[in-house]
mmCIF file of C-alpha atoms in Angstrom:
data_model
loop_
_atom_site.group_PDB
_atom_site.id
_atom_site.type_symbol
_atom_site.label_atom_id
_atom_site.label_comp_id
_atom_site.label_asym_id
_atom_site.label_seq_id
_atom_site.Cartn_x
_atom_site.Cartn_y
_atom_site.Cartn_z
ATOM 1 C CA MET A 297 181.671 0.839 -93.518
ATOM 2 C CA GLN A 298 179.121 -2.040 -94.212
ATOM 3 C CA ASP A 299 176.157 -1.261 -96.407
ATOM 4 C CA TRP A 300 173.504 -2.095 -93.704
ATOM 5 C CA LEU A 301 175.176 0.346 -91.256
ATOM 6 C CA GLU A 302 175.584 3.096 -93.867
ATOM 7 C CA ILE A 303 172.008 2.796 -94.888
ATOM 8 C CA THR A 304 170.848 2.872 -91.098
ATOM 9 C CA LEU A 305 172.849 6.080 -90.506
ATOM 10 C CA ARG A 306 171.623 7.677 -93.806
ATOM 11 C CA THR A 307 167.905 6.846 -92.972
ATOM 12 C CA LEU A 308 168.285 8.243 -89.361
ATOM 13 C CA SER A 309 169.861 11.414 -90.779
ATOM 14 C CA SER A 310 167.227 11.787 -93.450
ATOM 15 C CA VAL A 311 164.528 11.553 -90.726
ATOM 16 C CA VAL A 312 166.100 14.258 -88.664
ATOM 17 C CA ILE A 313 166.798 16.500 -91.517
ATOM 18 C CA LEU A 314 163.356 16.120 -93.135
ATOM 19 C CA PHE A 315 161.667 16.690 -89.781
ATOM 20 C CA GLY A 316 163.579 20.047 -89.343
ATOM 21 C CA MET A 317 162.918 21.034 -92.807
ATOM 22 C CA THR A 318 159.094 20.323 -92.505
ATOM 23 C CA LYS A 319 159.145 22.315 -89.313
ATOM 24 C CA LEU A 320 160.693 25.127 -91.225
ATOM 25 C CA LEU A 321 158.080 24.881 -93.943
ATOM 26 C CA GLY A 322 155.376 25.299 -91.188
ATOM 27 C CA LYS A 323 151.964 23.799 -90.348
ATOM 28 C CA ARG A 324 150.455 24.366 -93.861
ATOM 29 C CA GLN A 325 152.671 21.602 -95.178
ATOM 30 C CA ILE A 326 151.030 19.081 -92.872
ATOM 31 C CA SER A 327 147.493 20.266 -93.276
ATOM 32 C CA GLN A 328 145.359 20.868 -96.450
ATOM 33 C CA LEU A 329 147.949 21.173 -99.169
ATOM 34 C CA SER A 330 147.945 23.652 -102.059
ATOM 35 C CA LEU A 331 149.101 22.309 -105.586
ATOM 36 C CA PHE A 332 152.699 23.513 -105.054
ATOM 37 C CA GLU A 333 152.909 22.235 -101.502
ATOM 38 C CA TYR A 334 151.613 18.931 -102.699
ATOM 39 C CA ILE A 335 154.431 18.740 -105.259
ATOM 40 C CA THR A 336 157.031 19.807 -102.773
ATOM 41 C CA GLY A 337 155.863 17.153 -100.189
ATOM 42 C CA ILE A 338 156.192 14.360 -102.753
ATOM 43 C CA THR A 339 159.644 15.571 -104.094
ATOM 44 C CA MET A 340 161.043 15.901 -100.557
ATOM 45 C CA GLY A 341 159.928 12.450 -99.721
ATOM 46 C CA ASN A 342 161.699 11.007 -103.021
ATOM 47 C CA ILE A 343 164.882 12.909 -102.216
ATOM 48 C CA ALA A 344 164.948 11.691 -98.648
ATOM 49 C CA SER A 345 164.622 8.031 -99.930
ATOM 50 C CA TYR A 346 167.518 8.710 -102.327
ATOM 51 C CA VAL A 347 169.750 10.000 -99.442
ATOM 52 C CA SER A 348 168.830 6.795 -97.448
ATOM 53 C CA LEU A 349 169.373 4.110 -100.193
ATOM 54 C CA ASP A 350 171.597 5.380 -102.982
ATOM 55 C CA LEU A 351 175.070 4.286 -101.868
ATOM 56 C CA ASP A 352 176.682 4.943 -105.304
ATOM 57 C CA ASN A 353 176.514 8.797 -104.927
ATOM 58 C CA ASP A 354 177.405 11.276 -102.144
ATOM 59 C CA TRP A 355 174.756 11.723 -99.473
ATOM 60 C CA TYR A 356 175.301 15.381 -99.152
ATOM 61 C CA LEU A 357 173.917 15.885 -102.740
ATOM 62 C CA GLY A 358 170.623 14.858 -101.507
ATOM 63 C CA ILE A 359 170.777 17.378 -98.562
ATOM 64 C CA VAL A 360 171.550 20.015 -101.094
ATOM 65 C CA ALA A 361 168.576 19.131 -103.152
ATOM 66 C CA LEU A 362 166.407 19.196 -100.104
ATOM 67 C CA SER A 363 167.646 22.538 -99.082
ATOM 68 C CA VAL A 364 167.056 24.044 -102.593
ATOM 69 C CA TRP A 365 163.478 22.757 -102.467
ATOM 70 C CA VAL A 366 162.797 24.195 -98.953
ATOM 71 C CA ILE A 367 164.365 27.589 -99.973
ATOM 72 C CA VAL A 368 162.147 27.602 -103.226
ATOM 73 C CA SER A 369 159.019 26.680 -101.299
ATOM 74 C CA VAL A 370 159.625 29.295 -98.545
ATOM 75 C CA GLY A 371 160.370 31.838 -101.158
ATOM 76 C CA PHE A 372 157.110 31.083 -102.991
ATOM 77 C CA GLU A 373 155.139 31.367 -99.768
ATOM 78 C CA PHE A 374 156.433 34.866 -98.978
ATOM 79 C CA ALA A 375 155.949 35.928 -102.653
ATOM 80 C CA THR A 376 152.351 34.658 -102.556
ATOM 81 C CA MET A 377 151.695 36.693 -99.348
ATOM 82 C CA LYS A 378 152.625 39.691 -101.175
ATOM 83 C CA SER A 379 151.068 39.268 -104.571
ATOM 84 C CA LYS A 380 147.317 38.349 -105.096
ATOM 85 C CA LYS A 381 147.931 37.564 -108.798
ATOM 86 C CA LEU A 382 150.758 35.231 -107.968
ATOM 87 C CA ARG A 383 148.740 33.585 -105.175
ATOM 88 C CA ASN A 384 145.830 32.887 -107.595
ATOM 89 C CA PHE A 385 148.136 31.452 -110.162
ATOM 90 C CA ILE A 386 150.030 29.159 -107.742
ATOM 91 C CA ASP A 387 147.281 28.138 -105.258
ATOM 92 C CA GLY A 388 144.392 28.635 -107.634
ATOM 93 C CA GLN A 389 141.042 30.068 -106.686
ATOM 94 C CA GLY A 390 137.902 28.720 -104.963
ATOM 95 C CA THR A 391 135.048 27.535 -107.365
ATOM 96 C CA VAL A 392 131.353 28.134 -106.518
ATOM 97 C CA LEU A 393 129.355 24.951 -106.991
ATOM 98 C CA ILE A 394 125.986 25.856 -105.726
ATOM 99 C CA LYS A 395 124.451 29.462 -105.508
ATOM 100 C CA LYS A 396 120.973 30.139 -104.069
ATOM 101 C CA GLY A 397 120.044 26.497 -104.139
ATOM 102 C CA LYS A 398 121.071 26.133 -107.808
ATOM 103 C CA LEU A 399 123.780 23.863 -109.107
ATOM 104 C CA LEU A 400 126.341 25.525 -111.388
ATOM 105 C CA GLU A 401 126.836 22.774 -113.908
ATOM 106 C CA ARG A 402 129.654 24.509 -115.761
ATOM 107 C CA ASN A 403 131.806 24.933 -112.592
ATOM 108 C CA LEU A 404 131.120 21.085 -111.684
ATOM 109 C CA THR A 405 132.441 20.173 -115.161
ATOM 110 C CA LYS A 406 135.518 22.510 -114.792
ATOM 111 C CA GLU A 407 136.387 20.756 -111.444
ATOM 112 C CA ARG A 408 135.542 17.358 -112.894
ATOM 113 C CA MET A 409 133.295 16.625 -110.096
ATOM 114 C CA THR A 410 130.341 14.253 -110.419
ATOM 115 C CA LEU A 411 126.913 14.822 -108.839
ATOM 116 C CA ASP A 412 127.543 11.690 -106.624
ATOM 117 C CA GLU A 413 130.781 13.114 -105.266
ATOM 118 C CA LEU A 414 129.127 16.546 -104.638
ATOM 119 C CA LEU A 415 126.177 14.935 -102.845
ATOM 120 C CA GLU A 416 128.552 12.866 -100.750
ATOM 121 C CA GLN A 417 130.439 16.010 -99.686
ATOM 122 C CA LEU A 418 127.162 17.656 -98.782
ATOM 123 C CA ARG A 419 126.138 14.768 -96.587
ATOM 124 C CA LYS A 420 129.412 15.083 -94.770
ATOM 125 C CA LYS A 421 128.299 18.574 -93.921
ATOM 126 C CA ASP A 422 124.872 17.306 -92.629
ATOM 127 C CA VAL A 423 123.198 18.803 -95.819
ATOM 128 C CA TYR A 424 120.818 16.375 -97.659
ATOM 129 C CA GLN A 425 119.096 18.861 -100.070
ATOM 130 C CA VAL A 426 120.707 21.064 -102.589
ATOM 131 C CA ALA A 427 117.768 23.539 -102.236
ATOM 132 C CA ASP A 428 118.800 24.069 -98.612
ATOM 133 C CA VAL A 429 122.232 25.416 -99.647
ATOM 134 C CA GLU A 430 122.688 29.240 -100.054
ATOM 135 C CA PHE A 431 126.355 28.954 -101.129
ATOM 136 C CA ALA A 432 128.725 26.129 -101.572
ATOM 137 C CA ILE A 433 132.205 26.682 -102.662
ATOM 138 C CA MET A 434 135.227 24.285 -103.481
ATOM 139 C CA GLU A 435 138.368 25.803 -101.916
ATOM 140 C CA GLN A 436 141.893 25.652 -103.317
ATOM 141 C CA SER A 437 142.657 22.612 -101.145
ATOM 142 C CA GLY A 438 139.673 20.691 -102.530
ATOM 143 C CA GLU A 439 137.483 20.950 -99.519
ATOM 144 C CA ILE A 440 133.901 22.027 -99.990
ATOM 145 C CA ASN A 441 132.475 24.626 -97.579
ATOM 146 C CA VAL A 442 128.725 25.194 -97.254
ATOM 147 C CA LEU A 443 126.374 28.014 -96.174
ATOM 148 C CA LEU A 444 122.819 27.134 -95.475
ATOM 149 C CA LYS A 445 119.979 29.422 -96.208
ATOM 150 C CA LYS A 446 118.730 31.554 -93.285
ATOM 151 C CA GLU A 447 115.593 29.495 -92.712
ATOM 152 C CA GLN A 448 117.697 26.386 -92.660
ATOM 153 C CA GLN A 449 120.308 27.444 -90.116
ATOM 154 C CA PRO A 450 119.878 26.445 -86.442
ATOM 155 C CA LEU A 451 118.526 29.002 -84.007
ATOM 156 C CA THR A 452 121.191 30.700 -81.793
ATOM 157 C CA ALA A 453 120.778 32.788 -78.746
ATOM 158 C CA GLU A 454 121.983 35.856 -80.790
ATOM 159 C CA MET A 455 119.079 35.346 -83.319
ATOM 160 C CA LEU A 456 116.582 35.206 -80.391
ATOM 161 C CA GLY A 457 118.156 38.274 -78.684
ATOM 162 C CA ILE A 458 118.962 36.170 -75.663
ATOM 163 C CA GLN A 459 122.115 37.088 -73.626
ATOM 164 C CA VAL A 460 124.063 34.028 -72.296
ATOM 165 C CA PRO A 461 126.931 34.169 -69.897
ATOM 166 C CA GLU A 462 130.428 33.749 -71.140
ATOM 167 C CA GLN A 463 131.944 30.204 -70.715
ATOM 168 C CA ALA A 464 135.727 29.616 -70.295
ATOM 169 C CA GLU A 465 137.252 26.530 -71.734
ATOM 170 C CA ALA A 466 137.682 23.566 -69.429
ATOM 171 C CA LYS A 467 141.320 23.189 -68.024
ATOM 172 C CA THR A 468 142.908 19.737 -68.161
ATOM 173 C CA ILE A 469 144.614 19.433 -64.748
ATOM 174 C CA ILE A 470 145.406 15.629 -64.637
ATOM 175 C CA MET A 471 146.580 13.471 -67.531
ATOM 176 C CA ASP A 472 147.867 9.881 -67.378
ATOM 177 C CA GLY A 473 148.032 9.893 -63.608
ATOM 178 C CA LYS A 474 150.045 13.090 -63.263
ATOM 179 C CA VAL A 475 148.958 16.513 -62.158
ATOM 180 C CA LEU A 476 149.585 19.426 -64.550
ATOM 181 C CA VAL A 477 150.536 21.994 -61.996
ATOM 182 C CA GLN A 478 150.717 24.963 -64.445
ATOM 183 C CA ALA A 479 147.312 24.280 -65.828
ATOM 184 C CA LEU A 480 145.936 23.910 -62.294
ATOM 185 C CA ARG A 481 147.380 27.415 -61.345
ATOM 186 C CA GLU A 482 145.827 28.814 -64.562
ATOM 187 C CA ALA A 483 142.556 27.694 -63.458
ATOM 188 C CA GLY A 484 143.094 29.617 -60.128
ATOM 189 C CA LEU A 485 143.438 26.492 -57.988
ATOM 190 C CA ASP A 486 146.020 24.740 -56.059
ATOM 191 C CA GLU A 487 147.065 21.170 -55.138
ATOM 192 C CA ASN A 488 145.337 21.480 -51.708
ATOM 193 C CA TRP A 489 141.808 22.106 -53.411
ATOM 194 C CA LEU A 490 142.591 19.160 -55.726
ATOM 195 C CA ASN A 491 143.630 16.897 -52.881
ATOM 196 C CA LYS A 492 140.528 17.563 -51.036
ATOM 197 C CA LYS A 493 138.339 16.869 -54.014
ATOM 198 C CA LEU A 494 140.117 13.561 -54.686
ATOM 199 C CA ARG A 495 139.633 12.521 -50.984
ATOM 200 C CA GLU A 496 135.878 13.308 -51.386
ATOM 201 C CA GLN A 497 135.665 10.991 -54.528
ATOM 202 C CA GLN A 498 138.024 8.380 -52.942
ATOM 203 C CA VAL A 499 140.335 8.171 -55.804
ATOM 204 C CA LYS A 500 144.087 8.528 -56.247
ATOM 205 C CA VAL A 501 145.876 10.637 -58.852
ATOM 206 C CA LYS A 502 147.722 7.644 -60.192
ATOM 207 C CA ASP A 503 144.441 6.028 -61.158
ATOM 208 C CA ILE A 504 143.081 9.003 -62.980
ATOM 209 C CA PHE A 505 143.434 8.848 -66.834
ATOM 210 C CA LEU A 506 141.981 12.401 -67.384
ATOM 211 C CA GLY A 507 140.836 15.139 -65.093
ATOM 212 C CA GLN A 508 139.260 18.548 -66.166
ATOM 213 C CA VAL A 509 137.814 21.436 -64.206
ATOM 214 C CA ASP A 510 135.159 23.717 -65.808
ATOM 215 C CA ASP A 511 134.731 27.486 -65.318
ATOM 216 C CA GLN A 512 132.352 26.708 -62.352
ATOM 217 C CA GLY A 513 134.985 24.781 -60.529
ATOM 218 C CA GLY A 514 133.243 21.419 -61.296
ATOM 219 C CA LEU A 515 135.772 18.564 -61.432
ATOM 220 C CA MET A 516 135.437 15.780 -63.958
ATOM 221 C CA LEU A 517 137.520 12.553 -63.544
ATOM 222 C CA GLN A 518 137.916 9.672 -65.668
ATOM 223 C CA THR A 519 139.641 6.475 -64.559
ATOM 224 C CA GLY A 520 140.225 3.397 -66.470
ATOM 225 C CA ASN A 521 136.558 2.107 -66.180
ATOM 226 C CA LYS A 522 134.410 5.007 -64.956
ATOM 227 C CA ILE A 523 133.638 8.632 -65.180
ATOM 228 C CA ILE A 524 132.990 10.801 -62.231
ATOM 229 C CA GLU A 525 130.934 13.745 -63.224
ATOM 230 C CA PRO A 526 131.218 17.197 -61.603
ATOM 231 C CA THR A 527 129.105 17.459 -58.387
ATOM 232 C CA LYS A 528 126.147 19.886 -58.563
ATOM 233 C CA PRO A 529 126.308 22.758 -56.071
ATOM 234 C CA LYS A 530 124.767 21.892 -52.848
ATOM 235 C CA ASN A 531 123.989 25.532 -51.807
ATOM 236 C CA PRO A 532 120.250 25.997 -52.231
ATOM 237 C CA LYS A 533 120.656 29.682 -53.058
ATOM 238 C CA THR A 534 123.057 28.870 -55.893
ATOM 239 C CA GLN A 535 120.601 26.212 -57.212
ATOM 240 C CA LEU A 536 117.693 28.602 -56.984
ATOM 241 C CA LEU A 537 119.649 31.321 -58.945
ATOM 242 C CA GLN A 538 120.455 28.706 -61.786
ATOM 243 C CA ILE A 539 116.790 27.647 -62.026
ATOM 244 C CA MET A 540 115.602 31.334 -62.172
ATOM 245 C CA LYS A 541 118.116 32.050 -64.881
ATOM 246 C CA GLN A 542 116.950 29.029 -66.855
ATOM 247 C CA PHE A 543 113.401 30.167 -66.483
ATOM 248 C CA GLU A 544 114.292 33.630 -67.554
ATOM 249 C CA ALA A 545 115.958 32.215 -70.683
ATOM 250 C CA GLN A 546 112.589 30.371 -71.369
ATOM 251 C CA LEU A 547 110.513 33.400 -70.985
ATOM 252 C CA GLN A 548 112.805 35.297 -73.343
ATOM 253 C CA LEU A 549 112.527 32.506 -75.933
ATOM 254 C CA GLN A 550 108.678 32.514 -75.670
ATOM 255 C CA ASP A 551 108.700 36.241 -75.968
ATOM 256 C CA GLN A 552 110.525 36.025 -79.353
ATOM 257 C CA LEU A 553 108.254 33.317 -80.614
ATOM 258 C CA PHE A 554 104.806 34.783 -79.870
ATOM 259 C CA LEU A 555 103.452 37.519 -82.139
ATOM 260 C CA ASP A 556 100.561 38.520 -80.293
ATOM 261 C CA GLU A 557 101.249 41.875 -78.572
ATOM 262 C CA LYS A 558 99.314 41.075 -75.415
ATOM 263 C CA ASP A 559 101.282 37.935 -74.964
ATOM 264 C CA ARG A 560 104.590 39.592 -75.598
ATOM 265 C CA SER A 561 103.668 42.202 -73.079
ATOM 266 C CA ASP A 562 102.828 39.559 -70.505
ATOM 267 C CA TYR A 563 106.031 37.797 -71.106
ATOM 268 C CA GLN A 564 108.117 40.905 -70.897
ATOM 269 C CA SER A 565 106.411 41.828 -67.609
ATOM 270 C CA ALA A 566 107.277 38.456 -66.291
ATOM 271 C CA ILE A 567 110.916 38.631 -67.371
ATOM 272 C CA ASN A 568 111.239 42.061 -65.669
ATOM 273 C CA LYS A 569 109.831 40.832 -62.418
ATOM 274 C CA LEU A 570 112.119 37.821 -62.565
ATOM 275 C CA GLN A 571 115.246 39.925 -63.378
ATOM 276 C CA ALA A 572 114.425 42.061 -60.408
ATOM 277 C CA LEU A 573 114.306 39.023 -58.172
ATOM 278 C CA ILE A 574 117.493 37.628 -59.415
ATOM 279 C CA ASN A 575 119.311 41.031 -58.860
ATOM 280 C CA LYS A 576 118.064 41.126 -55.308
ATOM 281 C CA LYS A 577 119.767 37.691 -54.716
#
């Protein structure tokens, strides 16, 4: 067999075998790597190149080496799942870099991280002052996670005691000019509904790059050069209910922000009246 043909066949075989073994190793091997996974990835790549190009030795020896590395790696993963001490030894532990707004200089030195590097990582998390950080830790993967102090965290509906309706994920029902029938059915819709919507917008399926439907039945379409936003409900009663619910949310927000008891009482009274009207609808 000619060398170029043998190298081609070896390379194709290496790709297939390496792909299968990587699938066996799992998703962690292609995400943030631990130290051992990093070593495994580099070694397997070197062995795969050996299988492709080293014509002086039998190709199956490289497959044996790859198999041994996969077995060892999977074995270590199962062992670390069972033993915390072994997990700490192999994967390492997180290192606290900031606590209660104070830099821990010793831990920065331990991780050989400069202040410039730390500040850069904080900026990636939209944090620009160390004093705003309650807790920052460098994970085993090298990523830095940050918890802001309470007063620096953005307000949420839960903090304000406001109940918001649940929202389901948008379903992608058209992609690259093809209808995804299964996704359409999961959204509780059918092709007749879709065809009607497309006729209203005067657009064909083949021209649609992406189509998504939200939990309210609104259809968003994107063609090559424009976006067709979901149409607003035309039913006046539905629109009125939406406005009233928005107004109720504003009243609840004002009720939380005002400290004066009389104002709070007035807002609560208005909320009760508005809720009664909404329930009647």
